[in-house]
Amino acid sequence: MSRHNRQGRGVDQRGYHYAISYQPDWLDRIRVTRRLASGRQSTKTLFRNPARTPQAQAGDLIRTTIESAEQDLHVEVALRVEPDQVGEVAVTWRANGGPEPAMDRVVLTLHSFRPGAFSNSEADRSL
């Protein structure tokens, strides 16, 4: 049985703060990709699940919310699939008309735990 979402936080390359609500037995990490003032593209791990391994089956509904009040960014991702069928999800968010449009594009990539990371035999040993 899947567990309730957990709360996390992160900071990106430009210093923006994020609040994250995530499914603890599916999400391994979130990476953020954006342009820097120099014009170069930068990718950074925004958040890494502190559990490092799933503790239960993820369930068939996976929900993640990523918010940054400083950027007026609010992204919700919901998937109804078998957890081992989706390895990563990429979402592109664009701000509304900032002074440098190329820098206002943010790609958030959600990475799952590797398939089969949780097994019933592992759970049985921990009891």
Short mmCIF file of N, CA and C in Angstrom, two decimals:
data_model
loop_
_atom_site.label_atom_id
_atom_site.label_comp_id
_atom_site.label_asym_id
_atom_site.label_seq_id
_atom_site.Cartn_x
_atom_site.Cartn_y
_atom_site.Cartn_z
N MET A 1 0.85 -1.19 0.00
CA MET A 1 0.00 0.00 0.00
C MET A 1 0.88 1.24 0.00
N SER A 2 0.54 2.20 -0.85
CA SER A 2 1.36 3.41 -0.94
C SER A 2 1.17 4.29 0.30
N ARG A 3 2.18 5.11 0.55
CA ARG A 3 2.15 5.99 1.71
C ARG A 3 1.84 7.42 1.29
N HIS A 4 1.47 8.25 2.26
CA HIS A 4 1.14 9.65 1.99
C HIS A 4 2.37 10.42 1.54
N ASN A 5 2.12 11.51 0.80
CA ASN A 5 3.21 12.34 0.32
C ASN A 5 4.00 12.96 1.46
N ARG A 6 5.25 13.20 1.19
CA ARG A 6 6.17 13.86 2.13
C ARG A 6 6.48 15.26 1.60
N GLN A 7 7.09 16.08 2.45
CA GLN A 7 7.44 17.45 2.08
C GLN A 7 8.96 17.59 2.02
N GLY A 8 9.42 18.33 1.03
CA GLY A 8 10.85 18.58 0.91
C GLY A 8 11.08 20.00 0.41
N ARG A 9 12.34 20.39 0.35
CA ARG A 9 12.72 21.73 -0.10
C ARG A 9 13.96 21.65 -0.97
N GLY A 10 14.19 22.68 -1.77
CA GLY A 10 15.38 22.75 -2.59
C GLY A 10 15.64 24.17 -3.05
N VAL A 11 16.85 24.40 -3.55
CA VAL A 11 17.26 25.70 -4.08
C VAL A 11 17.95 25.45 -5.42
N ASP A 12 17.59 26.24 -6.44
CA ASP A 12 18.18 26.01 -7.75
C ASP A 12 19.43 26.86 -7.99
N GLN A 13 19.94 26.81 -9.22
CA GLN A 13 21.18 27.49 -9.59
C GLN A 13 21.11 29.00 -9.42
N ARG A 14 19.94 29.57 -9.53
CA ARG A 14 19.78 31.02 -9.44
C ARG A 14 19.33 31.46 -8.06
N GLY A 15 19.27 30.53 -7.10
CA GLY A 15 18.93 30.88 -5.73
C GLY A 15 17.44 30.87 -5.42
N TYR A 16 16.62 30.41 -6.35
CA TYR A 16 15.18 30.34 -6.10
C TYR A 16 14.88 29.14 -5.19
N HIS A 17 13.97 29.35 -4.25
CA HIS A 17 13.59 28.30 -3.30
C HIS A 17 12.35 27.57 -3.78
N TYR A 18 12.30 26.26 -3.52
CA TYR A 18 11.21 25.41 -3.96
C TYR A 18 10.67 24.60 -2.79
N ALA A 19 9.35 24.42 -2.76
CA ALA A 19 8.70 23.50 -1.83
C ALA A 19 8.22 22.33 -2.68
N ILE A 20 8.43 21.11 -2.17
CA ILE A 20 8.15 19.91 -2.95
C ILE A 20 7.30 18.96 -2.11
N SER A 21 6.22 18.47 -2.70
CA SER A 21 5.40 17.42 -2.10
C SER A 21 5.58 16.21 -3.00
N TYR A 22 6.03 15.08 -2.44
CA TYR A 22 6.42 13.96 -3.29
C TYR A 22 5.99 12.62 -2.71
N GLN A 23 5.84 11.65 -3.59
CA GLN A 23 5.49 10.28 -3.23
C GLN A 23 6.79 9.59 -2.80
N PRO A 24 6.93 9.23 -1.52
CA PRO A 24 8.23 8.80 -0.99
C PRO A 24 8.75 7.47 -1.52
N ASP A 25 7.89 6.66 -2.09
CA ASP A 25 8.33 5.35 -2.57
C ASP A 25 8.50 5.28 -4.09
N TRP A 26 8.33 6.42 -4.77
CA TRP A 26 8.56 6.48 -6.21
C TRP A 26 9.67 7.47 -6.56
N LEU A 27 9.63 8.68 -5.99
CA LEU A 27 10.56 9.74 -6.39
C LEU A 27 11.94 9.56 -5.77
N ASP A 28 12.94 9.46 -6.61
CA ASP A 28 14.33 9.39 -6.15
C ASP A 28 14.93 10.80 -6.07
N ARG A 29 14.75 11.60 -7.15
CA ARG A 29 15.33 12.94 -7.17
C ARG A 29 14.63 13.81 -8.21
N ILE A 30 14.83 15.12 -8.08
CA ILE A 30 14.34 16.09 -9.05
C ILE A 30 15.55 16.91 -9.50
N ARG A 31 15.71 17.03 -10.80
CA ARG A 31 16.78 17.86 -11.35
C ARG A 31 16.14 19.06 -12.04
N VAL A 32 16.79 20.22 -11.95
CA VAL A 32 16.29 21.44 -12.57
C VAL A 32 17.34 21.90 -13.59
N THR A 33 16.85 22.23 -14.79
CA THR A 33 17.71 22.72 -15.86
C THR A 33 17.22 24.09 -16.27
N ARG A 34 18.15 25.04 -16.36
CA ARG A 34 17.78 26.39 -16.79
C ARG A 34 19.00 27.10 -17.35
N ARG A 35 18.75 28.21 -18.00
CA ARG A 35 19.82 29.05 -18.54
C ARG A 35 20.34 29.97 -17.44
N LEU A 36 21.63 30.20 -17.48
CA LEU A 36 22.25 31.15 -16.56
C LEU A 36 22.43 32.49 -17.27
N ALA A 37 22.78 33.53 -16.54
CA ALA A 37 22.98 34.86 -17.11
C ALA A 37 24.07 34.84 -18.19
N SER A 38 25.04 33.94 -18.06
CA SER A 38 26.12 33.84 -19.04
C SER A 38 25.65 33.24 -20.36
N GLY A 39 24.43 32.67 -20.39
CA GLY A 39 23.92 32.03 -21.59
C GLY A 39 24.11 30.52 -21.58
N ARG A 40 24.90 30.03 -20.67
CA ARG A 40 25.13 28.59 -20.56
C ARG A 40 23.92 27.91 -19.92
N GLN A 41 23.73 26.64 -20.25
CA GLN A 41 22.69 25.84 -19.63
C GLN A 41 23.28 25.14 -18.42
N SER A 42 22.51 25.07 -17.35
CA SER A 42 22.97 24.44 -16.12
C SER A 42 21.91 23.48 -15.62
N THR A 43 22.36 22.30 -15.17
CA THR A 43 21.47 21.33 -14.55
C THR A 43 21.96 21.05 -13.15
N LYS A 44 21.04 21.05 -12.21
CA LYS A 44 21.38 20.85 -10.80
C LYS A 44 20.35 19.92 -10.15
N THR A 45 20.81 19.10 -9.22
CA THR A 45 19.86 18.31 -8.44
C THR A 45 19.17 19.25 -7.46
N LEU A 46 17.89 19.42 -7.64
CA LEU A 46 17.09 20.30 -6.79
C LEU A 46 16.72 19.62 -5.49
N PHE A 47 16.43 18.30 -5.58
CA PHE A 47 15.96 17.57 -4.42
C PHE A 47 16.36 16.10 -4.57
N ARG A 48 16.78 15.49 -3.48
CA ARG A 48 17.06 14.06 -3.45
C ARG A 48 16.29 13.47 -2.27
N ASN A 49 15.57 12.39 -2.53
CA ASN A 49 14.77 11.73 -1.50
C ASN A 49 15.71 11.24 -0.39
N PRO A 50 15.51 11.70 0.84
CA PRO A 50 16.41 11.29 1.92
C PRO A 50 16.32 9.81 2.27
N ALA A 51 15.23 9.13 1.90
CA ALA A 51 15.08 7.71 2.22
C ALA A 51 16.05 6.85 1.43
N ARG A 52 16.42 7.27 0.22
CA ARG A 52 17.35 6.59 -0.68
C ARG A 52 16.88 5.25 -1.20
N THR A 53 15.90 4.60 -0.60
CA THR A 53 15.28 3.39 -1.14
C THR A 53 13.80 3.40 -0.75
N PRO A 54 12.95 2.83 -1.59
CA PRO A 54 11.53 2.77 -1.25
C PRO A 54 11.28 1.86 -0.06
N GLN A 55 10.33 2.23 0.79
CA GLN A 55 9.99 1.43 1.96
C GLN A 55 8.72 0.60 1.76
N ALA A 56 7.95 0.92 0.70
CA ALA A 56 6.71 0.21 0.40
C ALA A 56 6.47 0.29 -1.10
N GLN A 57 5.47 -0.43 -1.58
CA GLN A 57 5.09 -0.32 -2.99
C GLN A 57 4.57 1.09 -3.24
N ALA A 58 4.88 1.67 -4.38
CA ALA A 58 4.50 3.05 -4.67
C ALA A 58 3.01 3.22 -4.93
N GLY A 59 2.32 2.21 -5.38
CA GLY A 59 0.91 2.38 -5.72
C GLY A 59 0.78 2.86 -7.16
N ASP A 60 -0.45 2.92 -7.66
CA ASP A 60 -0.63 3.27 -9.07
C ASP A 60 -0.96 4.74 -9.30
N LEU A 61 -1.01 5.57 -8.26
CA LEU A 61 -1.21 7.00 -8.42
C LEU A 61 0.01 7.71 -7.83
N ILE A 62 0.74 8.37 -8.70
CA ILE A 62 1.97 9.07 -8.29
C ILE A 62 1.72 10.56 -8.46
N ARG A 63 1.87 11.32 -7.36
CA ARG A 63 1.62 12.76 -7.40
C ARG A 63 2.82 13.51 -6.86
N THR A 64 3.20 14.56 -7.56
CA THR A 64 4.29 15.43 -7.12
C THR A 64 3.88 16.87 -7.38
N THR A 65 4.13 17.74 -6.40
CA THR A 65 3.87 19.17 -6.56
C THR A 65 5.18 19.91 -6.29
N ILE A 66 5.49 20.86 -7.18
CA ILE A 66 6.70 21.67 -7.04
C ILE A 66 6.27 23.12 -7.11
N GLU A 67 6.65 23.90 -6.08
CA GLU A 67 6.24 25.31 -6.03
C GLU A 67 7.43 26.19 -5.70
N SER A 68 7.45 27.37 -6.33
CA SER A 68 8.42 28.41 -6.00
C SER A 68 7.67 29.73 -6.01
N ALA A 69 7.36 30.24 -4.82
CA ALA A 69 6.58 31.48 -4.72
C ALA A 69 7.33 32.65 -5.36
N GLU A 70 8.65 32.66 -5.27
CA GLU A 70 9.46 33.75 -5.84
C GLU A 70 9.28 33.87 -7.35
N GLN A 71 8.99 32.75 -8.01
CA GLN A 71 8.83 32.75 -9.46
C GLN A 71 7.37 32.62 -9.88
N ASP A 72 6.46 32.52 -8.91
CA ASP A 72 5.05 32.25 -9.19
C ASP A 72 4.92 30.93 -9.96
N LEU A 73 5.75 29.96 -9.59
CA LEU A 73 5.77 28.64 -10.23
C LEU A 73 4.98 27.66 -9.37
N HIS A 74 4.05 26.98 -10.01
CA HIS A 74 3.27 25.93 -9.34
C HIS A 74 3.03 24.84 -10.38
N VAL A 75 3.66 23.69 -10.17
CA VAL A 75 3.55 22.56 -11.09
C VAL A 75 3.06 21.35 -10.31
N GLU A 76 2.02 20.72 -10.83
CA GLU A 76 1.53 19.46 -10.25
C GLU A 76 1.59 18.39 -11.32
N VAL A 77 2.18 17.25 -10.96
CA VAL A 77 2.27 16.12 -11.87
C VAL A 77 1.55 14.95 -11.21
N ALA A 78 0.61 14.34 -11.94
CA ALA A 78 -0.10 13.17 -11.42
C ALA A 78 -0.10 12.11 -12.51
N LEU A 79 0.34 10.91 -12.15
CA LEU A 79 0.38 9.78 -13.08
C LEU A 79 -0.38 8.62 -12.48
N ARG A 80 -1.20 7.98 -13.29
CA ARG A 80 -1.87 6.76 -12.83
C ARG A 80 -1.33 5.63 -13.71
N VAL A 81 -0.26 5.00 -13.22
CA VAL A 81 0.44 3.94 -13.95
C VAL A 81 1.05 2.97 -12.94
N GLU A 82 1.52 1.85 -13.45
CA GLU A 82 2.33 0.97 -12.62
C GLU A 82 3.65 1.70 -12.37
N PRO A 83 4.10 1.81 -11.13
CA PRO A 83 5.28 2.61 -10.80
C PRO A 83 6.54 2.24 -11.58
N ASP A 84 6.75 0.97 -11.89
CA ASP A 84 7.96 0.56 -12.61
C ASP A 84 7.90 0.88 -14.10
N GLN A 85 6.76 1.39 -14.59
CA GLN A 85 6.63 1.69 -16.01
C GLN A 85 7.12 3.09 -16.37
N VAL A 86 7.31 3.97 -15.41
CA VAL A 86 7.74 5.33 -15.68
C VAL A 86 9.04 5.59 -14.92
N GLY A 87 10.11 5.87 -15.67
CA GLY A 87 11.42 6.10 -15.05
C GLY A 87 11.69 7.57 -14.79
N GLU A 88 11.20 8.43 -15.68
CA GLU A 88 11.38 9.86 -15.45
C GLU A 88 10.30 10.63 -16.19
N VAL A 89 10.03 11.83 -15.67
CA VAL A 89 9.04 12.73 -16.25
C VAL A 89 9.69 14.10 -16.31
N ALA A 90 9.65 14.74 -17.49
CA ALA A 90 10.20 16.09 -17.64
C ALA A 90 9.06 17.06 -17.90
N VAL A 91 9.07 18.17 -17.16
CA VAL A 91 8.06 19.21 -17.30
C VAL A 91 8.78 20.52 -17.57
N THR A 92 8.35 21.23 -18.63
CA THR A 92 8.92 22.53 -18.95
C THR A 92 7.95 23.61 -18.51
N TRP A 93 8.44 24.54 -17.71
CA TRP A 93 7.63 25.66 -17.21
C TRP A 93 8.22 26.94 -17.75
N ARG A 94 7.36 27.87 -18.16
CA ARG A 94 7.82 29.17 -18.67
C ARG A 94 7.17 30.28 -17.87
N ALA A 95 7.99 31.25 -17.47
CA ALA A 95 7.47 32.43 -16.77
C ALA A 95 6.75 33.33 -17.77
N ASN A 96 5.98 34.24 -17.25
CA ASN A 96 5.24 35.17 -18.10
C ASN A 96 6.00 36.45 -18.33
N GLY A 97 6.77 36.50 -19.42
CA GLY A 97 7.38 37.74 -19.90
C GLY A 97 8.37 38.42 -18.99
N GLY A 98 9.36 37.70 -18.49
CA GLY A 98 10.42 38.33 -17.72
C GLY A 98 11.36 39.10 -18.63
N PRO A 99 12.33 39.80 -18.06
CA PRO A 99 13.25 40.61 -18.87
C PRO A 99 14.14 39.76 -19.78
N GLU A 100 14.41 38.52 -19.44
CA GLU A 100 15.23 37.64 -20.26
C GLU A 100 14.49 36.32 -20.46
N PRO A 101 13.68 36.20 -21.53
CA PRO A 101 12.83 35.01 -21.73
C PRO A 101 13.59 33.68 -21.70
N ALA A 102 14.79 33.63 -22.24
CA ALA A 102 15.55 32.37 -22.25
C ALA A 102 15.85 31.90 -20.83
N MET A 103 15.99 32.84 -19.90
CA MET A 103 16.30 32.47 -18.51
C MET A 103 15.03 32.12 -17.73
N ASP A 104 13.86 32.43 -18.29
CA ASP A 104 12.59 32.17 -17.60
C ASP A 104 12.03 30.80 -17.89
N ARG A 105 12.76 29.97 -18.63
CA ARG A 105 12.33 28.61 -18.94
C ARG A 105 13.01 27.65 -17.97
N VAL A 106 12.21 26.84 -17.29
CA VAL A 106 12.73 25.90 -16.30
C VAL A 106 12.25 24.50 -16.68
N VAL A 107 13.18 23.55 -16.74
CA VAL A 107 12.83 22.15 -16.99
C VAL A 107 13.04 21.38 -15.68
N LEU A 108 11.98 20.79 -15.19
CA LEU A 108 12.02 19.98 -13.97
C LEU A 108 11.92 18.52 -14.39
N THR A 109 12.91 17.71 -14.03
CA THR A 109 12.91 16.30 -14.39
C THR A 109 12.81 15.47 -13.12
N LEU A 110 11.72 14.70 -13.01
CA LEU A 110 11.49 13.83 -11.87
C LEU A 110 12.02 12.44 -12.22
N HIS A 111 12.89 11.91 -11.40
CA HIS A 111 13.48 10.59 -11.61
C HIS A 111 12.94 9.63 -10.56
N SER A 112 12.53 8.45 -11.00
CA SER A 112 12.02 7.45 -10.07
C SER A 112 13.17 6.61 -9.53
N PHE A 113 12.87 5.86 -8.47
CA PHE A 113 13.81 4.84 -8.03
C PHE A 113 13.92 3.82 -9.16
N ARG A 114 15.00 3.10 -9.21
CA ARG A 114 15.18 2.09 -10.27
C ARG A 114 14.08 1.03 -10.13
N PRO A 115 13.67 0.44 -11.26
CA PRO A 115 12.64 -0.60 -11.20
C PRO A 115 13.06 -1.74 -10.28
N GLY A 116 12.12 -2.23 -9.49
CA GLY A 116 12.40 -3.35 -8.60
C GLY A 116 13.18 -2.98 -7.36
N ALA A 117 13.32 -1.69 -7.05
CA ALA A 117 14.10 -1.28 -5.87
C ALA A 117 13.45 -1.78 -4.59
N PHE A 118 12.13 -1.90 -4.58
CA PHE A 118 11.41 -2.45 -3.43
C PHE A 118 10.98 -3.85 -3.76
N SER A 119 11.21 -4.78 -2.86
CA SER A 119 10.69 -6.13 -3.05
C SER A 119 10.08 -6.60 -1.74
N ASN A 120 9.11 -7.46 -1.83
CA ASN A 120 8.46 -7.96 -0.62
C ASN A 120 9.43 -8.69 0.28
N SER A 121 10.42 -9.35 -0.28
CA SER A 121 11.38 -10.06 0.56
C SER A 121 12.19 -9.08 1.41
N GLU A 122 12.50 -7.91 0.87
CA GLU A 122 13.20 -6.88 1.66
C GLU A 122 12.32 -6.42 2.83
N ALA A 123 11.04 -6.26 2.56
CA ALA A 123 10.11 -5.81 3.61
C ALA A 123 9.99 -6.88 4.69
N ASP A 124 9.95 -8.13 4.27
CA ASP A 124 9.81 -9.22 5.24
C ASP A 124 11.03 -9.29 6.17
N ARG A 125 12.22 -9.04 5.64
CA ARG A 125 13.43 -9.08 6.47
C ARG A 125 13.46 -7.96 7.51
N SER A 126 12.82 -6.83 7.19
CA SER A 126 12.88 -5.69 8.11
C SER A 126 11.87 -5.81 9.26
N LEU A 127 10.97 -6.78 9.19
CA LEU A 127 9.96 -6.93 10.26
C LEU A 127 10.50 -7.61 11.48
#
